[in-house]
Amino acid sequence: MGKNILEYNLMRKKVSRNPFQVEVEEKLGRNDDCWCGSGRKYKKCHCSFDEKLDDYRRKGILVPPRRIIKNPDQIQGIHESAKVNIAVLDYLDEHIEEGVSTQEIDNWVSSITKKYNAVAAPLNYEGFPKSVCTSINDVVCHGIPSRDEILKDGDIINVDVSTIYKGYFSDSSRMYCIGNVSAEKKRLVDIAKQSLEIGLQYVQPWRKIGDLGAAIHEFVMQNGYSVVRDIGGHGVGLEFHEDPWVSYVCPKDTGMLMVPGMVFTIEPMINMGKEDIYISDDDGWTVHTEDGLPSAQWEIQVLVTEDGYEIISY
Ligand code: MF3
Ligand code: CO
């Protein structure tokens, strides 16, 4: 009910209007500078990589556009940004407790981020009014911090932190259990965390990203929960939300090919009850479970490497 979720995702730039649009990339000579910005000659840099991609493309496989493939300098920059993101979350680990308002969490995020000369990516992003997303219990994601919202014993909360540092983006989130949380809710939080480990096993270059989503979905269903379909993960690093869209409910052997230099988030939203969600009419941001049951989410940012993955932000 409420807002249309596709429009919501398009507006928040979580998905591009046509993800299957074929991008025509410029053909380079062997002695030209590589398109990746490394400063090396094409033949010594991404030339054989491009030939490999062409083979996949000819087989009808969705291959990543150049603009989402990061060079070593960019990866270094994203790492620096992630240091700030992780420091913010580590601070929250120590300070979140019963009686704290979500506005206070926002204040902490804002001041720590500033201390590092960084910028909180959510603030003013497509009109988002605060520096961080705080999502309690039945709120799935994109909750807006407020003075009137006080953490109480038994709550579970996701705090989703995203940082811009020297133009590079990082994005990760953690769950916090406040006081005495029921065994039921604790298990939900644990399964959401474990699902990231499952997904990570499938992050390998030259494999399709759908394998990861399918594995997460299967794991979560086996544990009796559901996975939100309409909101997923995303490429990130040079912008807040880049391709690919990362689903956690898709069939295996589908979606974009993962290649070295891609950076994206793994952030499945796991519901205790049904997968259905709605967007609050009041603020246009807060996403709730339709059945009012709790939802949990952990988010990590990963880099695809030559032989697997590296976790950049967690
Ligand atoms: N980290 C969140 C996400 O990728 C941020 C959403 S945009 C915001 O979904 F404006 F709500 F912060
Ligand atoms: Co994200």
mmCIF file of C-alpha atoms and ligand atoms in Angstrom:
data_model
loop_
_atom_site.group_PDB
_atom_site.id
_atom_site.type_symbol
_atom_site.label_atom_id
_atom_site.label_comp_id
_atom_site.label_asym_id
_atom_site.label_seq_id
_atom_site.Cartn_x
_atom_site.Cartn_y
_atom_site.Cartn_z
ATOM 1 C CA MET A 1 0.000 0.000 0.000
ATOM 2 C CA GLY A 2 1.080 3.596 0.043
ATOM 3 C CA LYS A 3 3.709 4.517 -2.483
ATOM 4 C CA ASN A 4 4.716 2.479 -5.499
ATOM 5 C CA ILE A 5 7.979 0.710 -4.688
ATOM 6 C CA LEU A 6 9.480 0.910 -8.172
ATOM 7 C CA GLU A 7 8.993 4.682 -8.186
ATOM 8 C CA TYR A 8 10.449 4.774 -4.673
ATOM 9 C CA ASN A 9 13.564 2.901 -5.786
ATOM 10 C CA LEU A 10 13.953 4.978 -8.932
ATOM 11 C CA MET A 11 13.624 8.192 -6.965
ATOM 12 C CA ARG A 12 16.182 7.074 -4.411
ATOM 13 C CA LYS A 13 18.403 5.975 -7.310
ATOM 14 C CA LYS A 14 18.589 2.483 -5.891
ATOM 15 C CA VAL A 15 17.845 1.102 -9.361
ATOM 16 C CA SER A 16 18.455 2.479 -12.817
ATOM 17 C CA ARG A 17 15.490 2.786 -15.141
ATOM 18 C CA ASN A 18 16.874 0.263 -17.568
ATOM 19 C CA PRO A 19 19.532 -1.967 -16.014
ATOM 20 C CA PHE A 20 19.823 -4.039 -19.177
ATOM 21 C CA GLN A 21 20.668 -1.103 -21.365
ATOM 22 C CA VAL A 22 23.735 -2.039 -23.390
ATOM 23 C CA GLU A 23 26.400 0.592 -23.003
ATOM 24 C CA VAL A 24 28.546 1.230 -26.010
ATOM 25 C CA GLU A 25 32.083 1.502 -24.712
ATOM 26 C CA GLU A 26 34.788 3.257 -26.681
ATOM 27 C CA LYS A 27 37.147 0.933 -28.585
ATOM 28 C CA LEU A 28 40.759 1.532 -27.635
ATOM 29 C CA GLY A 29 44.034 0.915 -29.483
ATOM 30 C CA ARG A 30 46.576 -1.306 -27.743
ATOM 31 C CA ASN A 31 48.894 1.623 -27.061
ATOM 32 C CA ASP A 32 46.208 4.016 -25.813
ATOM 33 C CA ASP A 33 45.910 4.844 -22.134
ATOM 34 C CA CYS A 34 43.611 2.357 -20.435
ATOM 35 C CA TRP A 35 40.043 3.495 -19.812
ATOM 36 C CA CYS A 36 40.299 2.611 -16.124
ATOM 37 C CA GLY A 37 42.444 5.649 -15.380
ATOM 38 C CA SER A 38 45.427 3.623 -14.145
ATOM 39 C CA GLY A 39 47.725 5.546 -16.496
ATOM 40 C CA ARG A 40 48.960 2.277 -18.017
ATOM 41 C CA LYS A 41 48.752 1.317 -21.657
ATOM 42 C CA TYR A 42 45.575 -0.495 -22.628
ATOM 43 C CA LYS A 43 47.454 -3.618 -23.762
ATOM 44 C CA LYS A 44 49.149 -3.859 -20.351
ATOM 45 C CA CYS A 45 45.988 -3.110 -18.408
ATOM 46 C CA HIS A 46 42.369 -4.002 -19.262
ATOM 47 C CA CYS A 47 42.826 -5.246 -22.866
ATOM 48 C CA SER A 48 42.621 -8.984 -22.208
ATOM 49 C CA PHE A 49 39.987 -8.284 -19.560
ATOM 50 C CA ASP A 50 37.824 -6.592 -22.225
ATOM 51 C CA GLU A 51 38.280 -9.523 -24.599
ATOM 52 C CA LYS A 52 37.100 -11.849 -21.868
ATOM 53 C CA LEU A 53 34.087 -9.611 -21.194
ATOM 54 C CA ASP A 54 33.268 -9.628 -24.922
ATOM 55 C CA ASP A 55 33.117 -13.417 -24.862
ATOM 56 C CA TYR A 56 30.606 -13.316 -22.024
ATOM 57 C CA ARG A 57 28.617 -10.550 -23.705
ATOM 58 C CA ARG A 58 28.345 -12.616 -26.879
ATOM 59 C CA LYS A 59 26.873 -15.433 -24.809
ATOM 60 C CA GLY A 60 24.128 -13.016 -23.722
ATOM 61 C CA ILE A 61 25.464 -12.501 -20.222
ATOM 62 C CA LEU A 62 25.004 -9.102 -18.576
ATOM 63 C CA VAL A 63 28.498 -7.668 -18.144
ATOM 64 C CA PRO A 64 29.418 -4.646 -16.014
ATOM 65 C CA PRO A 65 29.897 -1.258 -17.678
ATOM 66 C CA ARG A 66 33.343 0.357 -17.311
ATOM 67 C CA ARG A 67 32.051 3.106 -15.052
ATOM 68 C CA ILE A 68 31.536 0.661 -12.165
ATOM 69 C CA ILE A 69 34.972 -0.966 -12.372
ATOM 70 C CA LYS A 70 37.372 0.639 -9.922
ATOM 71 C CA ASN A 71 41.123 1.053 -10.388
ATOM 72 C CA PRO A 72 43.602 0.638 -7.502
ATOM 73 C CA ASP A 73 43.617 4.374 -6.639
ATOM 74 C CA GLN A 74 39.847 4.448 -6.459
ATOM 75 C CA ILE A 75 39.814 1.289 -4.334
ATOM 76 C CA GLN A 76 42.293 2.954 -1.987
ATOM 77 C CA GLY A 77 39.986 5.983 -1.768
ATOM 78 C CA ILE A 78 36.982 3.800 -0.997
ATOM 79 C CA HIS A 79 39.003 2.089 1.737
ATOM 80 C CA GLU A 80 39.770 5.479 3.326
ATOM 81 C CA SER A 81 36.085 6.320 3.279
ATOM 82 C CA ALA A 82 35.248 2.943 4.823
ATOM 83 C CA LYS A 83 37.641 3.644 7.703
ATOM 84 C CA VAL A 84 35.384 6.497 8.738
ATOM 85 C CA ASN A 85 32.241 4.430 8.244
ATOM 86 C CA ILE A 86 33.625 1.627 10.412
ATOM 87 C CA ALA A 87 34.796 4.069 13.102
ATOM 88 C CA VAL A 88 31.260 5.478 13.321
ATOM 89 C CA LEU A 89 29.718 2.020 13.693
ATOM 90 C CA ASP A 90 32.357 1.003 16.258
ATOM 91 C CA TYR A 91 31.438 4.068 18.306
ATOM 92 C CA LEU A 92 27.773 3.079 18.158
ATOM 93 C CA ASP A 93 28.695 -0.444 19.330
ATOM 94 C CA GLU A 94 29.906 1.131 22.560
ATOM 95 C CA HIS A 95 27.220 3.739 23.092
ATOM 96 C CA ILE A 96 23.826 2.543 21.930
ATOM 97 C CA GLU A 97 21.586 1.638 24.856
ATOM 98 C CA GLU A 98 18.132 1.870 26.306
ATOM 99 C CA GLY A 99 16.956 5.473 26.715
ATOM 100 C CA VAL A 100 18.950 6.889 23.803
ATOM 101 C CA SER A 101 16.876 8.650 21.143
ATOM 102 C CA THR A 102 17.474 8.026 17.463
ATOM 103 C CA GLN A 103 18.162 11.769 17.180
ATOM 104 C CA GLU A 104 21.111 11.282 19.550
ATOM 105 C CA ILE A 105 22.398 8.528 17.278
ATOM 106 C CA ASP A 106 22.125 10.983 14.402
ATOM 107 C CA ASN A 107 24.060 13.577 16.400
ATOM 108 C CA TRP A 108 26.851 11.083 17.118
ATOM 109 C CA VAL A 109 27.086 10.037 13.492
ATOM 110 C CA SER A 110 27.157 13.630 12.367
ATOM 111 C CA SER A 111 29.857 14.746 14.801
ATOM 112 C CA ILE A 112 32.164 11.737 14.343
ATOM 113 C CA THR A 113 31.866 12.018 10.571
ATOM 114 C CA LYS A 114 32.794 15.710 10.766
ATOM 115 C CA LYS A 115 35.733 14.950 13.041
ATOM 116 C CA TYR A 116 37.153 12.844 10.197
ATOM 117 C CA ASN A 117 36.485 15.650 7.694
ATOM 118 C CA ALA A 118 33.998 13.407 5.983
ATOM 119 C CA VAL A 119 30.377 13.900 4.965
ATOM 120 C CA ALA A 120 27.374 11.789 5.947
ATOM 121 C CA ALA A 121 25.997 10.569 2.611
ATOM 122 C CA PRO A 122 22.323 10.305 3.634
ATOM 123 C CA LEU A 123 21.993 13.983 4.651
ATOM 124 C CA ASN A 124 20.014 15.737 1.909
ATOM 125 C CA TYR A 125 20.341 12.687 -0.327
ATOM 126 C CA GLU A 126 17.236 12.927 -2.526
ATOM 127 C CA GLY A 127 15.740 14.970 0.299
ATOM 128 C CA PHE A 128 16.552 12.612 3.182
ATOM 129 C CA PRO A 129 16.547 14.899 6.249
ATOM 130 C CA LYS A 130 19.131 13.235 8.534
ATOM 131 C CA SER A 131 22.698 11.864 8.561
ATOM 132 C CA VAL A 132 21.879 8.203 9.168
ATOM 133 C CA CYS A 133 19.026 5.717 8.855
ATOM 134 C CA THR A 134 17.719 4.178 12.087
ATOM 135 C CA SER A 135 15.235 1.342 11.694
ATOM 136 C CA ILE A 136 13.629 -0.188 14.778
ATOM 137 C CA ASN A 137 11.706 -3.499 15.018
ATOM 138 C CA ASP A 138 9.093 -3.570 12.214
ATOM 139 C CA VAL A 139 10.900 -0.818 10.296
ATOM 140 C CA VAL A 140 12.712 -2.547 7.457
ATOM 141 C CA CYS A 141 14.989 0.321 6.415
ATOM 142 C CA HIS A 142 15.309 4.092 5.848
ATOM 143 C CA GLY A 143 13.893 5.046 9.252
ATOM 144 C CA ILE A 144 14.396 8.746 10.028
ATOM 145 C CA PRO A 145 16.003 9.655 13.361
ATOM 146 C CA SER A 146 13.756 11.587 15.716
ATOM 147 C CA ARG A 147 13.897 13.188 19.133
ATOM 148 C CA ASP A 148 10.642 11.435 20.029
ATOM 149 C CA GLU A 149 11.866 7.959 19.312
ATOM 150 C CA ILE A 150 13.557 6.469 22.387
ATOM 151 C CA LEU A 151 15.207 3.053 22.404
ATOM 152 C CA LYS A 152 13.564 0.718 24.871
ATOM 153 C CA ASP A 153 14.364 -2.617 26.425
ATOM 154 C CA GLY A 154 13.787 -5.421 23.894
ATOM 155 C CA ASP A 155 14.129 -3.308 20.726
ATOM 156 C CA ILE A 156 16.251 -4.305 17.777
ATOM 157 C CA ILE A 157 17.618 -1.491 15.644
ATOM 158 C CA ASN A 158 19.516 -1.271 12.387
ATOM 159 C CA VAL A 159 21.784 1.734 12.016
ATOM 160 C CA ASP A 160 22.777 2.245 8.382
ATOM 161 C CA VAL A 161 25.832 4.464 7.995
ATOM 162 C CA SER A 162 27.121 5.832 4.693
ATOM 163 C CA THR A 163 30.114 8.129 4.329
ATOM 164 C CA ILE A 164 31.601 10.312 1.623
ATOM 165 C CA TYR A 165 35.310 10.965 2.026
ATOM 166 C CA LYS A 166 37.272 12.776 -0.666
ATOM 167 C CA GLY A 167 34.500 11.891 -3.104
ATOM 168 C CA TYR A 168 34.468 8.167 -2.319
ATOM 169 C CA PHE A 169 31.465 6.377 -0.835
ATOM 170 C CA SER A 170 31.188 3.681 1.787
ATOM 171 C CA ASP A 171 28.036 2.052 3.098
ATOM 172 C CA SER A 172 27.461 -0.538 5.817
ATOM 173 C CA SER A 173 25.083 -1.221 8.657
ATOM 174 C CA ARG A 174 24.810 -3.200 11.859
ATOM 175 C CA MET A 175 22.045 -4.400 14.164
ATOM 176 C CA TYR A 176 21.959 -3.581 17.849
ATOM 177 C CA CYS A 177 19.953 -5.465 20.474
ATOM 178 C CA ILE A 178 18.765 -3.201 23.281
ATOM 179 C CA GLY A 179 18.666 -4.747 26.746
ATOM 180 C CA ASN A 180 16.770 -8.015 27.041
ATOM 181 C CA VAL A 181 15.734 -8.967 23.544
ATOM 182 C CA SER A 182 13.455 -11.981 23.070
ATOM 183 C CA ALA A 183 15.066 -15.211 21.829
ATOM 184 C CA GLU A 184 12.838 -14.956 18.746
ATOM 185 C CA LYS A 185 14.152 -11.534 17.763
ATOM 186 C CA LYS A 186 17.753 -12.466 18.595
ATOM 187 C CA ARG A 187 17.521 -15.400 16.239
ATOM 188 C CA LEU A 188 16.230 -13.126 13.476
ATOM 189 C CA VAL A 189 19.202 -10.807 14.002
ATOM 190 C CA ASP A 190 21.623 -13.782 13.956
ATOM 191 C CA ILE A 191 20.199 -15.308 10.806
ATOM 192 C CA ALA A 192 20.382 -11.932 9.060
ATOM 193 C CA LYS A 193 24.058 -11.745 10.003
ATOM 194 C CA GLN A 194 24.801 -15.326 9.015
ATOM 195 C CA SER A 195 23.173 -14.761 5.640
ATOM 196 C CA LEU A 196 26.038 -12.411 4.761
ATOM 197 C CA GLU A 197 28.554 -15.215 5.304
ATOM 198 C CA ILE A 198 26.509 -17.417 3.002
ATOM 199 C CA GLY A 199 26.406 -14.734 0.321
ATOM 200 C CA LEU A 200 30.139 -14.058 0.598
ATOM 201 C CA GLN A 201 30.959 -17.623 -0.400
ATOM 202 C CA TYR A 202 29.623 -16.781 -3.858
ATOM 203 C CA VAL A 203 31.505 -13.562 -4.408
ATOM 204 C CA GLN A 204 34.015 -14.673 -7.022
ATOM 205 C CA PRO A 205 35.116 -13.052 -10.255
ATOM 206 C CA TRP A 206 33.513 -14.417 -13.450
ATOM 207 C CA ARG A 207 30.517 -15.738 -11.574
ATOM 208 C CA LYS A 208 27.026 -14.207 -11.756
ATOM 209 C CA ILE A 209 25.773 -12.106 -8.900
ATOM 210 C CA GLY A 210 22.447 -13.988 -8.798
ATOM 211 C CA ASP A 211 24.262 -16.967 -7.277
ATOM 212 C CA LEU A 212 24.807 -14.956 -4.138
ATOM 213 C CA GLY A 213 21.194 -13.789 -3.924
ATOM 214 C CA ALA A 214 19.836 -17.278 -4.523
ATOM 215 C CA ALA A 215 22.050 -18.752 -1.789
ATOM 216 C CA ILE A 216 20.959 -16.115 0.714
ATOM 217 C CA HIS A 217 17.306 -16.619 -0.149
ATOM 218 C CA GLU A 218 17.526 -20.368 0.287
ATOM 219 C CA PHE A 219 19.331 -20.074 3.610
ATOM 220 C CA VAL A 220 16.808 -17.587 4.991
ATOM 221 C CA MET A 221 13.790 -19.629 3.867
ATOM 222 C CA GLN A 222 15.243 -22.764 5.457
ATOM 223 C CA ASN A 223 15.302 -20.834 8.682
ATOM 224 C CA GLY A 224 11.648 -19.920 8.376
ATOM 225 C CA TYR A 225 11.976 -16.248 7.459
ATOM 226 C CA SER A 226 11.375 -14.223 4.315
ATOM 227 C CA VAL A 227 13.554 -11.849 2.311
ATOM 228 C CA VAL A 228 12.383 -8.441 1.121
ATOM 229 C CA ARG A 229 12.120 -8.465 -2.682
ATOM 230 C CA ASP A 230 11.620 -4.870 -3.569
ATOM 231 C CA ILE A 231 14.664 -3.274 -1.974
ATOM 232 C CA GLY A 232 18.136 -4.653 -2.537
ATOM 233 C CA GLY A 233 21.821 -3.924 -2.543
ATOM 234 C CA HIS A 234 23.736 -1.817 -5.004
ATOM 235 C CA GLY A 235 27.067 -0.926 -6.487
ATOM 236 C CA VAL A 236 28.794 1.823 -4.472
ATOM 237 C CA GLY A 237 32.089 3.675 -4.373
ATOM 238 C CA LEU A 238 32.192 6.495 -6.909
ATOM 239 C CA GLU A 239 28.529 7.254 -6.279
ATOM 240 C CA PHE A 240 26.115 6.338 -3.499
ATOM 241 C CA HIS A 241 24.044 3.991 -5.616
ATOM 242 C CA GLU A 242 25.527 2.475 -8.762
ATOM 243 C CA ASP A 243 24.761 -0.598 -10.808
ATOM 244 C CA PRO A 244 24.394 -3.463 -10.250
ATOM 245 C CA TRP A 245 21.149 -3.856 -8.399
ATOM 246 C CA VAL A 246 21.736 -6.740 -5.989
ATOM 247 C CA SER A 247 18.720 -8.941 -5.360
ATOM 248 C CA TYR A 248 18.540 -11.528 -2.590
ATOM 249 C CA VAL A 249 15.557 -13.371 -3.995
ATOM 250 C CA CYS A 250 16.691 -14.214 -7.518
ATOM 251 C CA PRO A 251 17.369 -17.501 -9.308
ATOM 252 C CA LYS A 252 20.986 -18.601 -9.460
ATOM 253 C CA ASP A 253 22.939 -18.144 -12.690
ATOM 254 C CA THR A 254 21.228 -14.806 -13.360
ATOM 255 C CA GLY A 255 22.202 -11.158 -13.110
ATOM 256 C CA MET A 256 25.418 -9.324 -13.764
ATOM 257 C CA LEU A 257 28.791 -10.990 -14.076
ATOM 258 C CA MET A 258 31.074 -10.168 -11.136
ATOM 259 C CA VAL A 259 34.550 -9.033 -12.174
ATOM 260 C CA PRO A 260 37.605 -7.722 -10.311
ATOM 261 C CA GLY A 261 37.229 -4.062 -9.359
ATOM 262 C CA MET A 262 33.481 -4.148 -8.759
ATOM 263 C CA VAL A 263 32.296 -2.909 -5.365
ATOM 264 C CA PHE A 264 28.784 -3.550 -4.079
ATOM 265 C CA THR A 265 26.774 -4.068 -0.916
ATOM 266 C CA ILE A 266 25.337 -7.264 0.511
ATOM 267 C CA GLU A 267 22.400 -6.137 2.629
ATOM 268 C CA PRO A 268 19.445 -8.512 2.635
ATOM 269 C CA MET A 269 16.456 -7.402 4.693
ATOM 270 C CA ILE A 270 15.099 -10.405 6.560
ATOM 271 C CA ASN A 271 11.520 -10.436 7.836
ATOM 272 C CA MET A 272 10.238 -12.639 10.646
ATOM 273 C CA GLY A 273 6.864 -12.883 8.913
ATOM 274 C CA LYS A 274 5.897 -12.106 5.347
ATOM 275 C CA GLU A 275 8.109 -10.361 2.817
ATOM 276 C CA ASP A 276 5.569 -7.602 2.087
ATOM 277 C CA ILE A 277 6.479 -4.030 2.914
ATOM 278 C CA TYR A 278 4.986 -0.566 2.603
ATOM 279 C CA ILE A 279 6.376 2.939 2.564
ATOM 280 C CA SER A 280 5.143 5.394 5.154
ATOM 281 C CA ASP A 281 2.800 8.009 3.694
ATOM 282 C CA ASP A 282 3.804 10.404 6.453
ATOM 283 C CA ASP A 283 7.454 10.845 5.539
ATOM 284 C CA GLY A 284 7.821 9.073 2.178
ATOM 285 C CA TRP A 285 10.912 7.209 3.420
ATOM 286 C CA THR A 286 10.299 4.795 6.279
ATOM 287 C CA VAL A 287 9.742 1.244 5.060
ATOM 288 C CA HIS A 288 7.671 -1.035 7.327
ATOM 289 C CA THR A 289 6.726 -4.696 7.251
ATOM 290 C CA GLU A 290 3.120 -5.050 6.157
ATOM 291 C CA ASP A 291 2.339 -7.556 8.936
ATOM 292 C CA GLY A 292 4.025 -5.491 11.658
ATOM 293 C CA LEU A 293 6.498 -8.258 12.539
ATOM 294 C CA PRO A 294 10.176 -7.407 13.034
ATOM 295 C CA SER A 295 12.791 -7.151 10.293
ATOM 296 C CA ALA A 296 16.581 -7.324 10.543
ATOM 297 C CA GLN A 297 19.427 -6.304 8.254
ATOM 298 C CA TRP A 298 23.217 -6.241 8.339
ATOM 299 C CA GLU A 299 25.112 -4.678 5.476
ATOM 300 C CA ILE A 300 28.654 -5.079 4.237
ATOM 301 C CA GLN A 301 30.438 -3.510 1.293
ATOM 302 C CA VAL A 302 32.611 -5.891 -0.731
ATOM 303 C CA LEU A 303 35.196 -5.628 -3.468
ATOM 304 C CA VAL A 304 35.522 -8.369 -6.073
ATOM 305 C CA THR A 305 39.224 -9.266 -6.338
ATOM 306 C CA GLU A 306 41.219 -11.448 -8.772
ATOM 307 C CA ASP A 307 40.622 -14.504 -6.628
ATOM 308 C CA GLY A 308 37.564 -13.797 -4.503
ATOM 309 C CA TYR A 309 36.537 -10.842 -2.415
ATOM 310 C CA GLU A 310 37.622 -8.360 0.165
ATOM 311 C CA ILE A 311 35.288 -6.830 2.750
ATOM 312 C CA ILE A 312 35.671 -3.063 2.584
ATOM 313 C CA SER A 313 33.114 -1.848 5.097
ATOM 314 C CA TYR A 314 31.146 -3.784 7.703
HETATM 315 N N1 MF3 B 1 22.444 3.061 3.035
HETATM 316 C C1 MF3 B 1 21.076 3.232 2.596
HETATM 317 C C2 MF3 B 1 20.824 2.421 1.361
HETATM 318 O O1 MF3 B 1 21.700 2.211 0.559
HETATM 319 C C3 MF3 B 1 20.848 4.678 2.382
HETATM 320 C C4 MF3 B 1 19.605 5.020 1.680
HETATM 321 S S1 MF3 B 1 19.489 6.598 1.135
HETATM 322 C C5 MF3 B 1 19.057 7.492 2.495
HETATM 323 O O2 MF3 B 1 19.733 1.960 1.193
HETATM 324 F F1 MF3 B 1 18.867 8.689 2.071
HETATM 325 F F2 MF3 B 1 17.989 6.963 3.044
HETATM 326 F F3 MF3 B 1 20.047 7.488 3.326
HETATM 327 CO CO CO B 2 23.197 0.403 0.933
#
